[in-house]
PDB file of C-alpha atoms in Angstrom:
ATOM      1  CA  MET A 103     -86.765  99.805 -79.566  1.00  0.00           C
ATOM      2  CA  ARG A 104     -90.093  99.658 -77.853  1.00  0.00           C
ATOM      3  CA  ALA A 105     -91.074  96.748 -75.605  1.00  0.00           C
ATOM      4  CA  TYR A 106     -94.565  95.779 -74.468  1.00  0.00           C
ATOM      5  CA  TYR A 107     -96.762  92.799 -73.809  1.00  0.00           C
ATOM      6  CA  TYR A 108     -98.358  91.233 -76.883  1.00  0.00           C
ATOM      7  CA  ASP A 109    -102.148  91.492 -76.677  1.00  0.00           C
ATOM      8  CA  GLY A 110    -102.820  87.901 -77.744  1.00  0.00           C
ATOM      9  CA  GLU A 111    -105.659  88.937 -80.047  1.00  0.00           C
ATOM     10  CA  PRO A 112    -106.079  86.979 -83.289  1.00  0.00           C
ATOM     11  CA  GLY A 113    -105.256  88.708 -86.544  1.00  0.00           C
ATOM     12  CA  ASP A 114    -102.396  89.786 -88.724  1.00  0.00           C
ATOM     13  CA  PRO A 115     -99.130  89.375 -86.718  1.00  0.00           C
ATOM     14  CA  ARG A 116     -97.681  92.313 -88.655  1.00  0.00           C
ATOM     15  CA  LEU A 117     -99.983  94.653 -86.740  1.00  0.00           C
ATOM     16  CA  PRO A 118     -98.717  96.148 -83.449  1.00  0.00           C
ATOM     17  CA  HIS A 119    -100.803  93.929 -81.080  1.00  0.00           C
ATOM     18  CA  ASP A 120    -100.025  96.420 -78.309  1.00  0.00           C
ATOM     19  CA  SER A 121    -101.654  95.511 -75.013  1.00  0.00           C
ATOM     20  CA  GLY A 122    -100.856  98.967 -73.607  1.00  0.00           C
ATOM     21  CA  ARG A 123     -98.628  97.336 -70.927  1.00  0.00           C
ATOM     22  CA  THR A 124     -95.017  98.462 -71.300  1.00  0.00           C
ATOM     23  CA  VAL A 125     -92.100  96.166 -70.490  1.00  0.00           C
ATOM     24  CA  SER A 126     -89.248  97.786 -68.655  1.00  0.00           C
ATOM     25  CA  THR A 127     -85.547  97.712 -69.510  1.00  0.00           C
ATOM     26  CA  GLU A 128     -84.999  95.948 -66.186  1.00  0.00           C
ATOM     27  CA  MET A 129     -87.367  93.148 -67.178  1.00  0.00           C
ATOM     28  CA  LEU A 130     -85.521  92.699 -70.504  1.00  0.00           C
ATOM     29  CA  GLU A 131     -82.210  92.601 -68.652  1.00  0.00           C
ATOM     30  CA  ALA A 132     -83.636  89.945 -66.300  1.00  0.00           C
ATOM     31  CA  LEU A 133     -84.361  87.889 -69.424  1.00  0.00           C
ATOM     32  CA  ASN A 134     -80.757  88.503 -70.642  1.00  0.00           C
ATOM     33  CA  VAL A 135     -82.070  90.468 -73.649  1.00  0.00           C
ATOM     34  CA  GLN A 136     -79.817  93.315 -74.677  1.00  0.00           C
ATOM     35  CA  SER A 137     -80.770  96.308 -76.832  1.00  0.00           C
ATOM     36  CA  MET A 138     -79.210  99.583 -77.764  1.00  0.00           C
ATOM     37  CA  PHE A 139     -79.546 102.265 -80.404  1.00  0.00           C
ATOM     38  CA  VAL A 140     -76.702 102.801 -82.876  1.00  0.00           C
ATOM     39  CA  PRO A 141     -77.093 105.660 -85.408  1.00  0.00           C
ATOM     40  CA  VAL A 142     -77.143 104.291 -88.921  1.00  0.00           C
ATOM     41  CA  GLU A 143     -74.603 106.922 -90.020  1.00  0.00           C
ATOM     42  CA  THR A 144     -71.920 105.357 -87.816  1.00  0.00           C
ATOM     43  CA  TYR A 145     -73.204 101.790 -87.444  1.00  0.00           C
ATOM     44  CA  GLU A 146     -70.333 100.021 -89.220  1.00  0.00           C
ATOM     45  CA  GLU A 147     -67.698 101.196 -86.721  1.00  0.00           C
ATOM     46  CA  GLU A 148     -69.926 101.078 -83.627  1.00  0.00           C
ATOM     47  CA  VAL A 149     -71.441  97.678 -84.320  1.00  0.00           C
ATOM     48  CA  ALA A 150     -67.982  96.302 -85.128  1.00  0.00           C
ATOM     49  CA  ALA A 151     -66.734  97.529 -81.723  1.00  0.00           C
ATOM     50  CA  ILE A 152     -69.737  96.024 -79.907  1.00  0.00           C
ATOM     51  CA  ALA A 153     -69.293  92.754 -81.800  1.00  0.00           C
ATOM     52  CA  LYS A 154     -65.655  92.543 -80.819  1.00  0.00           C
ATOM     53  CA  GLN A 155     -66.489  93.305 -77.211  1.00  0.00           C
ATOM     54  CA  GLN A 156     -69.192  90.578 -77.159  1.00  0.00           C
ATOM     55  CA  GLY A 157     -67.168  87.961 -79.015  1.00  0.00           C
ATOM     56  CA  TYR A 158     -69.000  88.045 -82.372  1.00  0.00           C
ATOM     57  CA  LYS A 159     -66.514  87.198 -85.138  1.00  0.00           C
ATOM     58  CA  ASN A 160     -68.667  87.037 -88.262  1.00  0.00           C
ATOM     59  CA  HIS A 161     -71.618  88.825 -89.803  1.00  0.00           C
ATOM     60  CA  ASP A 162     -73.788  88.955 -92.852  1.00  0.00           C
ATOM     61  CA  ILE A 163     -76.430  91.225 -94.211  1.00  0.00           C
ATOM     62  CA  ILE A 164     -79.948  89.949 -94.986  1.00  0.00           C
ATOM     63  CA  SER A 165     -82.920  91.606 -96.576  1.00  0.00           C
ATOM     64  CA  ILE A 166     -86.441  90.382 -96.007  1.00  0.00           C
ATOM     65  CA  SER A 167     -89.139  91.688 -98.332  1.00  0.00           C
ATOM     66  CA  LYS A 168     -91.731  90.390-100.774  1.00  0.00           C
ATOM     67  CA  GLU A 169     -89.622  91.645-103.695  1.00  0.00           C
ATOM     68  CA  GLY A 170     -86.402  90.089-102.368  1.00  0.00           C
ATOM     69  CA  LEU A 171     -87.810  86.678-101.404  1.00  0.00           C
ATOM     70  CA  GLY A 172     -90.289  86.294-104.247  1.00  0.00           C
ATOM     71  CA  ASP A 173     -92.211  83.021-104.102  1.00  0.00           C
ATOM     72  CA  GLN A 174     -90.466  82.062-100.812  1.00  0.00           C
ATOM     73  CA  TYR A 175     -91.779  85.154 -98.981  1.00  0.00           C
ATOM     74  CA  GLU A 176     -94.887  83.622 -97.341  1.00  0.00           C
ATOM     75  CA  SER A 177     -93.198  80.375 -96.298  1.00  0.00           C
ATOM     76  CA  ARG A 178     -90.153  82.222 -94.854  1.00  0.00           C
ATOM     77  CA  ILE A 179     -92.309  84.675 -92.900  1.00  0.00           C
ATOM     78  CA  LYS A 180     -94.376  81.797 -91.493  1.00  0.00           C
ATOM     79  CA  ALA A 181     -91.165  79.947 -90.481  1.00  0.00           C
ATOM     80  CA  PHE A 182     -89.762  83.043 -88.775  1.00  0.00           C
ATOM     81  CA  PHE A 183     -93.043  83.477 -86.817  1.00  0.00           C
ATOM     82  CA  HIS A 184     -93.098  79.909 -85.568  1.00  0.00           C
ATOM     83  CA  GLU A 185     -91.995  79.798 -81.929  1.00  0.00           C
ATOM     84  CA  HIS A 186     -88.397  78.596 -81.774  1.00  0.00           C
ATOM     85  CA  MET A 187     -84.973  78.997 -80.117  1.00  0.00           C
ATOM     86  CA  HIS A 188     -81.373  78.854 -81.299  1.00  0.00           C
ATOM     87  CA  GLU A 189     -78.238  77.337 -79.877  1.00  0.00           C
ATOM     88  CA  ASP A 190     -76.504  80.712 -80.424  1.00  0.00           C
ATOM     89  CA  ASP A 191     -77.485  84.283 -79.606  1.00  0.00           C
ATOM     90  CA  GLU A 192     -79.593  86.015 -82.236  1.00  0.00           C
ATOM     91  CA  ALA A 193     -77.889  89.375 -82.664  1.00  0.00           C
ATOM     92  CA  ARG A 194     -79.402  91.766 -85.171  1.00  0.00           C
ATOM     93  CA  TYR A 195     -78.702  95.363 -86.136  1.00  0.00           C
ATOM     94  CA  ILE A 196     -81.550  96.949 -88.163  1.00  0.00           C
ATOM     95  CA  ILE A 197     -80.018  98.893 -91.045  1.00  0.00           C
ATOM     96  CA  THR A 198     -83.348  99.885 -92.595  1.00  0.00           C
ATOM     97  CA  GLY A 199     -86.939  98.903 -92.106  1.00  0.00           C
ATOM     98  CA  SER A 200     -88.789  97.547 -89.105  1.00  0.00           C
ATOM     99  CA  GLY A 201     -90.356  94.454 -87.600  1.00  0.00           C
ATOM    100  CA  TYR A 202     -91.215  92.648 -84.393  1.00  0.00           C
ATOM    101  CA  PHE A 203     -89.321  90.158 -82.294  1.00  0.00           C
ATOM    102  CA  ASP A 204     -91.615  88.413 -79.831  1.00  0.00           C
ATOM    103  CA  ILE A 205     -89.829  86.777 -76.910  1.00  0.00           C
ATOM    104  CA  ARG A 206     -91.274  84.459 -74.260  1.00  0.00           C
ATOM    105  CA  GLU A 207     -91.148  85.775 -70.727  1.00  0.00           C
ATOM    106  CA  ALA A 208     -90.089  82.490 -69.082  1.00  0.00           C
ATOM    107  CA  HIS A 209     -91.605  83.362 -65.688  1.00  0.00           C
ATOM    108  CA  THR A 210     -95.135  83.852 -67.026  1.00  0.00           C
ATOM    109  CA  ASN A 211     -95.062  82.347 -70.524  1.00  0.00           C
ATOM    110  CA  ALA A 212     -96.381  85.709 -71.875  1.00  0.00           C
ATOM    111  CA  TRP A 213     -95.196  87.135 -75.140  1.00  0.00           C
ATOM    112  CA  VAL A 214     -93.186  90.346 -74.981  1.00  0.00           C
ATOM    113  CA  ARG A 215     -93.149  92.269 -78.277  1.00  0.00           C
ATOM    114  CA  LEU A 216     -90.010  94.128 -79.217  1.00  0.00           C
ATOM    115  CA  ALA A 217     -90.737  96.663 -81.988  1.00  0.00           C
ATOM    116  CA  VAL A 218     -87.398  97.229 -83.813  1.00  0.00           C
ATOM    117  CA  THR A 219     -86.638  99.969 -86.309  1.00  0.00           C
ATOM    118  CA  THR A 220     -83.679 101.432 -88.126  1.00  0.00           C
ATOM    119  CA  GLY A 221     -80.746 101.843 -85.731  1.00  0.00           C
ATOM    120  CA  ASP A 222     -81.789  99.209 -83.171  1.00  0.00           C
ATOM    121  CA  LEU A 223     -79.320  96.541 -82.113  1.00  0.00           C
ATOM    122  CA  LEU A 224     -80.950  93.615 -80.378  1.00  0.00           C
ATOM    123  CA  ILE A 225     -79.284  90.589 -78.834  1.00  0.00           C
ATOM    124  CA  VAL A 226     -81.673  87.740 -77.993  1.00  0.00           C
ATOM    125  CA  PRO A 227     -79.858  85.093 -75.895  1.00  0.00           C
ATOM    126  CA  ALA A 228     -79.414  81.496 -76.987  1.00  0.00           C
ATOM    127  CA  GLY A 229     -82.144  79.281 -75.487  1.00  0.00           C
ATOM    128  CA  ILE A 230     -84.932  81.897 -75.261  1.00  0.00           C
ATOM    129  CA  TYR A 231     -88.124  81.077 -77.173  1.00  0.00           C
ATOM    130  CA  HIS A 232     -88.945  83.762 -79.677  1.00  0.00           C
ATOM    131  CA  ARG A 233     -90.360  84.525 -83.131  1.00  0.00           C
ATOM    132  CA  PHE A 234     -90.050  87.296 -85.703  1.00  0.00           C
ATOM    133  CA  THR A 235     -92.306  89.042 -88.181  1.00  0.00           C
ATOM    134  CA  LEU A 236     -92.180  92.091 -90.340  1.00  0.00           C
ATOM    135  CA  ASP A 237     -94.571  94.920 -89.642  1.00  0.00           C
ATOM    136  CA  THR A 238     -96.983  96.290 -92.272  1.00  0.00           C
ATOM    137  CA  HIS A 239     -94.131  97.973 -94.172  1.00  0.00           C
ATOM    138  CA  ASP A 240     -93.067  94.423 -95.162  1.00  0.00           C
ATOM    139  CA  ARG A 241     -89.322  95.022 -95.310  1.00  0.00           C
ATOM    140  CA  VAL A 242     -86.220  94.941 -93.215  1.00  0.00           C
ATOM    141  CA  LYS A 243     -82.474  94.900 -93.914  1.00  0.00           C
ATOM    142  CA  SER A 244     -80.348  93.766 -91.019  1.00  0.00           C
ATOM    143  CA  MET A 245     -76.855  92.739 -90.078  1.00  0.00           C
ATOM    144  CA  ARG A 246     -76.693  89.367 -88.354  1.00  0.00           C
ATOM    145  CA  LEU A 247     -73.807  88.841 -85.921  1.00  0.00           C
ATOM    146  CA  PHE A 248     -72.349  85.419 -85.214  1.00  0.00           C
ATOM    147  CA  LYS A 249     -69.812  84.161 -82.657  1.00  0.00           C
ATOM    148  CA  ASP A 250     -68.542  81.543 -85.147  1.00  0.00           C
ATOM    149  CA  ALA A 251     -69.425  80.654 -88.733  1.00  0.00           C
ATOM    150  CA  PRO A 252     -72.723  82.173 -89.863  1.00  0.00           C
ATOM    151  CA  LYS A 253     -75.613  79.774 -89.233  1.00  0.00           C
ATOM    152  CA  TRP A 254     -79.283  80.037 -88.515  1.00  0.00           C
ATOM    153  CA  GLU A 255     -80.921  76.886 -87.300  1.00  0.00           C
ATOM    154  CA  ALA A 256     -84.274  77.185 -85.601  1.00  0.00           C
ATOM    155  CA  LEU A 257     -85.231  74.567 -83.011  1.00  0.00           C
ATOM    156  CA  ASN A 258     -89.015  74.692 -82.815  1.00  0.00           C
ATOM    157  CA  ARG A 259     -90.546  74.646 -79.357  1.00  0.00           C
ATOM    158  CA  GLY A 260     -91.440  71.175 -78.079  1.00  0.00           C
ATOM    159  CA  VAL A 261     -90.600  68.609 -75.427  1.00  0.00           C
ATOM    160  CA  GLU A 262     -87.132  68.010 -76.884  1.00  0.00           C
ATOM    161  CA  THR A 263     -86.225  71.733 -77.021  1.00  0.00           C
ATOM    162  CA  ASP A 264     -87.604  72.253 -73.496  1.00  0.00           C
ATOM    163  CA  ARG A 265     -84.935  69.741 -72.351  1.00  0.00           C
ATOM    164  CA  HIS A 266     -82.194  70.955 -74.698  1.00  0.00           C
ATOM    165  CA  PRO A 267     -78.999  71.882 -72.766  1.00  0.00           C
ATOM    166  CA  VAL A 268     -78.959  75.397 -74.251  1.00  0.00           C
ATOM    167  CA  ARG A 269     -82.568  75.925 -73.116  1.00  0.00           C
ATOM    168  CA  THR A 270     -82.029  74.562 -69.617  1.00  0.00           C
ATOM    169  CA  GLY A 271     -78.812  76.620 -69.383  1.00  0.00           C
ATOM    170  CA  TYR A 272     -80.709  79.753 -70.308  1.00  0.00           C
ATOM    171  CA  LEU A 273     -83.376  79.109 -67.666  1.00  0.00           C
ATOM    172  CA  LYS A 274     -80.687  78.513 -65.060  1.00  0.00           C
ATOM    173  CA  ASN A 275     -79.005  81.799 -66.020  1.00  0.00           C
ATOM    174  CA  ILE A 276     -82.204  83.752 -65.393  1.00  0.00           C
ATOM    175  CA  GLY A 277     -82.863  81.995 -62.102  1.00  0.00           C
ATOM    176  CA  LEU A 278     -85.449  79.403 -63.067  1.00  0.00           C
TER     177      LEU A 278
END
């Protein structure tokens, strides 16, 4: 995984938008974002062990592509790219393909772009504002990990989500 500040320039979000300013592992850790590389050849065993260690009990596999989503592709991609948070961690292992998770750096409100590719395991904490988009290859297959029953409910950024207990708990955990 590669982390850098999003350049903020208008245009296709599937492009790299690389500002040239790298984000350190220490900065990601300060935001409670976890990442690691797990070889795809051994991912089932290794991701299962990590899931058990971190308390994830369920998983599913999703594929995002124009072919797979058909007429829903554009609306789903737009929904993923809308700034939001979740009440649960967003844990993803990239089986094939690539894309971008953008996370809000709470201290500065800047976007940090996380370029994920095959073999990357990313855990975005509950309460952090983020968004997702594919890159120009337009496809990704990933394993989603869940602490309880599989669910994916986005809470779009706004006054209510700013005051949501999961959001305020996240900010407290990172020292804000």
